Amino acid sequence: WGAGGSTTDLTLELSSNFQQQFCLETQMHLTCTNIEKDSVTAALKTAKENGIRNILCLRGDPPHGQEKWEVTEGGFANAVDLVKYIRQTHGDTFGIAVAGYPEGHIDHFKDLPEITPEAYKKDLQYLKDKVDAGAD
């Protein structure tokens, strides 16, 4: 789950090694970028088998070379969907962290000097939605 959905295998390998070989409490990152549900299912299975109990759920950045983020067919539309899926399939097995943006998400004001009050309220609601979906 590198930047822009560039890699998934390395994340699993590093997270598993840190947890197993060095006994470090590990938080594995999962994004919705360029990933299908089956791959997330497999990653969560591997994480559980390796004692990883902390997951950071992110929508993710657009893939390299793309200006706008788009849903992957057979994947997740956003972090809320990813959190819901993990809770539905794994209950409380994992602690789930999500991103919150005190100044607002860049998507809401990248072409403006600052975020509008309406967009900020929408962003706060989205954070609440993530928590309501099961994020810790």
PDB file of N, CA, C and O in Angstrom, residues 6 8 12-13 21 23 30 32-33 47 63 69 71 75 80 83 89 93 96 99 108-109 113-114 133-134 136:
ATOM      1  N   SER A   6       0.883   1.922  -5.156  1.00  0.00           N
ATOM      2  CA  SER A   6       1.977   1.372  -5.946  1.00  0.00           C
ATOM      3  C   SER A   6       2.383  -0.047  -5.567  1.00  0.00           C
ATOM      4  O   SER A   6       2.884  -0.776  -6.394  1.00  0.00           O
ATOM      5  N   THR A   8       1.583  -3.528  -2.656  1.00  0.00           N
ATOM      6  CA  THR A   8       0.902  -4.092  -1.495  1.00  0.00           C
ATOM      7  C   THR A   8       1.753  -5.157  -0.821  1.00  0.00           C
ATOM      8  O   THR A   8       1.753  -5.275   0.391  1.00  0.00           O
ATOM      9  N   LEU A  12       2.810  -5.799   3.403  1.00  0.00           N
ATOM     10  CA  LEU A  12       2.543  -7.022   4.160  1.00  0.00           C
ATOM     11  C   LEU A  12       3.824  -7.656   4.682  1.00  0.00           C
ATOM     12  O   LEU A  12       3.893  -8.083   5.833  1.00  0.00           O
ATOM     13  N   GLU A  13       4.842  -7.694   3.846  1.00  0.00           N
ATOM     14  CA  GLU A  13       6.112  -8.305   4.250  1.00  0.00           C
ATOM     15  C   GLU A  13       6.758  -7.522   5.393  1.00  0.00           C
ATOM     16  O   GLU A  13       7.164  -8.101   6.403  1.00  0.00           O
ATOM     17  N   GLN A  21       9.467 -10.753  13.831  1.00  0.00           N
ATOM     18  CA  GLN A  21      10.898 -10.874  14.101  1.00  0.00           C
ATOM     19  C   GLN A  21      11.403  -9.889  15.149  1.00  0.00           C
ATOM     20  O   GLN A  21      12.344 -10.187  15.880  1.00  0.00           O
ATOM     21  N   CYS A  23       9.184  -8.091  17.258  1.00  0.00           N
ATOM     22  CA  CYS A  23       8.164  -7.923  18.307  1.00  0.00           C
ATOM     23  C   CYS A  23       7.760  -6.453  18.471  1.00  0.00           C
ATOM     24  O   CYS A  23       7.529  -5.980  19.585  1.00  0.00           O
ATOM     25  N   LEU A  30      -3.774   0.278   5.003  1.00  0.00           N
ATOM     26  CA  LEU A  30      -4.590  -0.221   3.901  1.00  0.00           C
ATOM     27  C   LEU A  30      -5.231   0.981   3.215  1.00  0.00           C
ATOM     28  O   LEU A  30      -5.779   1.850   3.884  1.00  0.00           O
ATOM     29  N   CYS A  32      -7.646   2.287  -0.379  1.00  0.00           N
ATOM     30  CA  CYS A  32      -8.622   1.854  -1.378  1.00  0.00           C
ATOM     31  C   CYS A  32      -8.092   2.017  -2.802  1.00  0.00           C
ATOM     32  O   CYS A  32      -8.770   1.654  -3.758  1.00  0.00           O
ATOM     33  N   THR A  33      -6.900   2.551  -2.950  1.00  0.00           N
ATOM     34  CA  THR A  33      -6.342   2.859  -4.267  1.00  0.00           C
ATOM     35  C   THR A  33      -5.848   1.599  -4.971  1.00  0.00           C
ATOM     36  O   THR A  33      -5.016   0.867  -4.432  1.00  0.00           O
ATOM     37  N   ALA A  47      -2.443 -10.460   7.937  1.00  0.00           N
ATOM     38  CA  ALA A  47      -2.176  -9.619   9.108  1.00  0.00           C
ATOM     39  C   ALA A  47      -2.558 -10.356  10.388  1.00  0.00           C
ATOM     40  O   ALA A  47      -1.780 -10.414  11.349  1.00  0.00           O
ATOM     41  N   PRO A  63      -3.458   7.225  -8.085  1.00  0.00           N
ATOM     42  CA  PRO A  63      -2.272   6.528  -8.595  1.00  0.00           C
ATOM     43  C   PRO A  63      -1.357   7.493  -9.335  1.00  0.00           C
ATOM     44  O   PRO A  63      -1.802   8.503  -9.889  1.00  0.00           O
ATOM     45  N   TRP A  69      -8.633  10.875  -8.013  1.00  0.00           N
ATOM     46  CA  TRP A  69      -8.804   9.542  -7.457  1.00  0.00           C
ATOM     47  C   TRP A  69     -10.086   8.926  -8.004  1.00  0.00           C
ATOM     48  O   TRP A  69     -11.110   9.592  -8.088  1.00  0.00           O
ATOM     49  N   VAL A  71     -12.551   5.136  -8.002  1.00  0.00           N
ATOM     50  CA  VAL A  71     -12.818   3.844  -7.379  1.00  0.00           C
ATOM     51  C   VAL A  71     -12.339   2.725  -8.297  1.00  0.00           C
ATOM     52  O   VAL A  71     -12.574   2.756  -9.500  1.00  0.00           O
ATOM     53  N   GLY A  75     -13.625  -2.765  -5.719  1.00  0.00           N
ATOM     54  CA  GLY A  75     -12.911  -2.288  -4.544  1.00  0.00           C
ATOM     55  C   GLY A  75     -13.791  -1.467  -3.622  1.00  0.00           C
ATOM     56  O   GLY A  75     -15.013  -1.642  -3.578  1.00  0.00           O
ATOM     57  N   VAL A  80     -14.545   4.899   4.788  1.00  0.00           N
ATOM     58  CA  VAL A  80     -15.736   4.440   5.508  1.00  0.00           C
ATOM     59  C   VAL A  80     -16.093   3.024   5.065  1.00  0.00           C
ATOM     60  O   VAL A  80     -16.343   2.142   5.894  1.00  0.00           O
ATOM     61  N   VAL A  83     -13.501   0.566   6.494  1.00  0.00           N
ATOM     62  CA  VAL A  83     -13.714   0.338   7.933  1.00  0.00           C
ATOM     63  C   VAL A  83     -14.918  -0.579   8.150  1.00  0.00           C
ATOM     64  O   VAL A  83     -14.843  -1.541   8.929  1.00  0.00           O
ATOM     65  N   THR A  89     -16.316  -8.206   8.796  1.00  0.00           N
ATOM     66  CA  THR A  89     -15.654  -9.490   8.562  1.00  0.00           C
ATOM     67  C   THR A  89     -14.755  -9.933   9.711  1.00  0.00           C
ATOM     68  O   THR A  89     -14.475 -11.130   9.838  1.00  0.00           O
ATOM     69  N   THR A  93     -11.235  -7.701  16.028  1.00  0.00           N
ATOM     70  CA  THR A  93      -9.891  -8.272  15.919  1.00  0.00           C
ATOM     71  C   THR A  93      -8.839  -7.182  15.763  1.00  0.00           C
ATOM     72  O   THR A  93      -7.756  -7.271  16.337  1.00  0.00           O
ATOM     73  N   ILE A  96      -8.682  -0.020  14.538  1.00  0.00           N
ATOM     74  CA  ILE A  96      -8.716   0.663  13.246  1.00  0.00           C
ATOM     75  C   ILE A  96      -8.536   2.161  13.445  1.00  0.00           C
ATOM     76  O   ILE A  96      -9.333   2.810  14.133  1.00  0.00           O
ATOM     77  N   ALA A  99      -7.770   8.678   9.074  1.00  0.00           N
ATOM     78  CA  ALA A  99      -7.231  10.033   8.978  1.00  0.00           C
ATOM     79  C   ALA A  99      -8.312  11.047   9.343  1.00  0.00           C
ATOM     80  O   ALA A  99      -9.477  10.873   9.015  1.00  0.00           O
ATOM     81  N   HIS A 108     -10.977  19.424  -0.629  1.00  0.00           N
ATOM     82  CA  HIS A 108     -12.021  20.428  -0.440  1.00  0.00           C
ATOM     83  C   HIS A 108     -11.565  21.850  -0.747  1.00  0.00           C
ATOM     84  O   HIS A 108     -12.390  22.747  -0.854  1.00  0.00           O
ATOM     85  N   PHE A 109     -10.240  22.058  -0.852  1.00  0.00           N
ATOM     86  CA  PHE A 109      -9.812  23.440  -1.084  1.00  0.00           C
ATOM     87  C   PHE A 109      -8.497  23.574  -1.848  1.00  0.00           C
ATOM     88  O   PHE A 109      -7.849  24.615  -1.784  1.00  0.00           O
ATOM     89  N   PRO A 113      -7.774  29.463  -1.408  1.00  0.00           N
ATOM     90  CA  PRO A 113      -6.805  29.807  -0.367  1.00  0.00           C
ATOM     91  C   PRO A 113      -7.082  29.106   0.962  1.00  0.00           C
ATOM     92  O   PRO A 113      -6.169  28.854   1.739  1.00  0.00           O
ATOM     93  N   GLU A 114      -8.351  28.780   1.228  1.00  0.00           N
ATOM     94  CA  GLU A 114      -8.699  28.049   2.447  1.00  0.00           C
ATOM     95  C   GLU A 114     -10.030  27.335   2.251  1.00  0.00           C
ATOM     96  O   GLU A 114     -10.772  27.614   1.317  1.00  0.00           O
ATOM     97  N   ALA A 133     -18.641   4.065  11.610  1.00  0.00           N
ATOM     98  CA  ALA A 133     -18.480   2.799  10.878  1.00  0.00           C
ATOM     99  C   ALA A 133     -17.649   1.781  11.666  1.00  0.00           C
ATOM    100  O   ALA A 133     -17.658   0.596  11.352  1.00  0.00           O
ATOM    101  N   GLY A 134     -16.939   2.265  12.693  1.00  0.00           N
ATOM    102  CA  GLY A 134     -16.176   1.338  13.522  1.00  0.00           C
ATOM    103  C   GLY A 134     -14.729   1.721  13.779  1.00  0.00           C
ATOM    104  O   GLY A 134     -13.996   0.975  14.431  1.00  0.00           O
ATOM    105  N   ASP A 136     -11.576   3.360  15.534  1.00  0.00           N
ATOM    106  CA  ASP A 136     -11.280   3.659  16.926  1.00  0.00           C
ATOM    107  C   ASP A 136     -10.789   5.082  17.070  1.00  0.00           C
ATOM    108  O   ASP A 136     -10.744   5.669  18.063  1.00  0.00           O
TER     109      ASP A 136
END
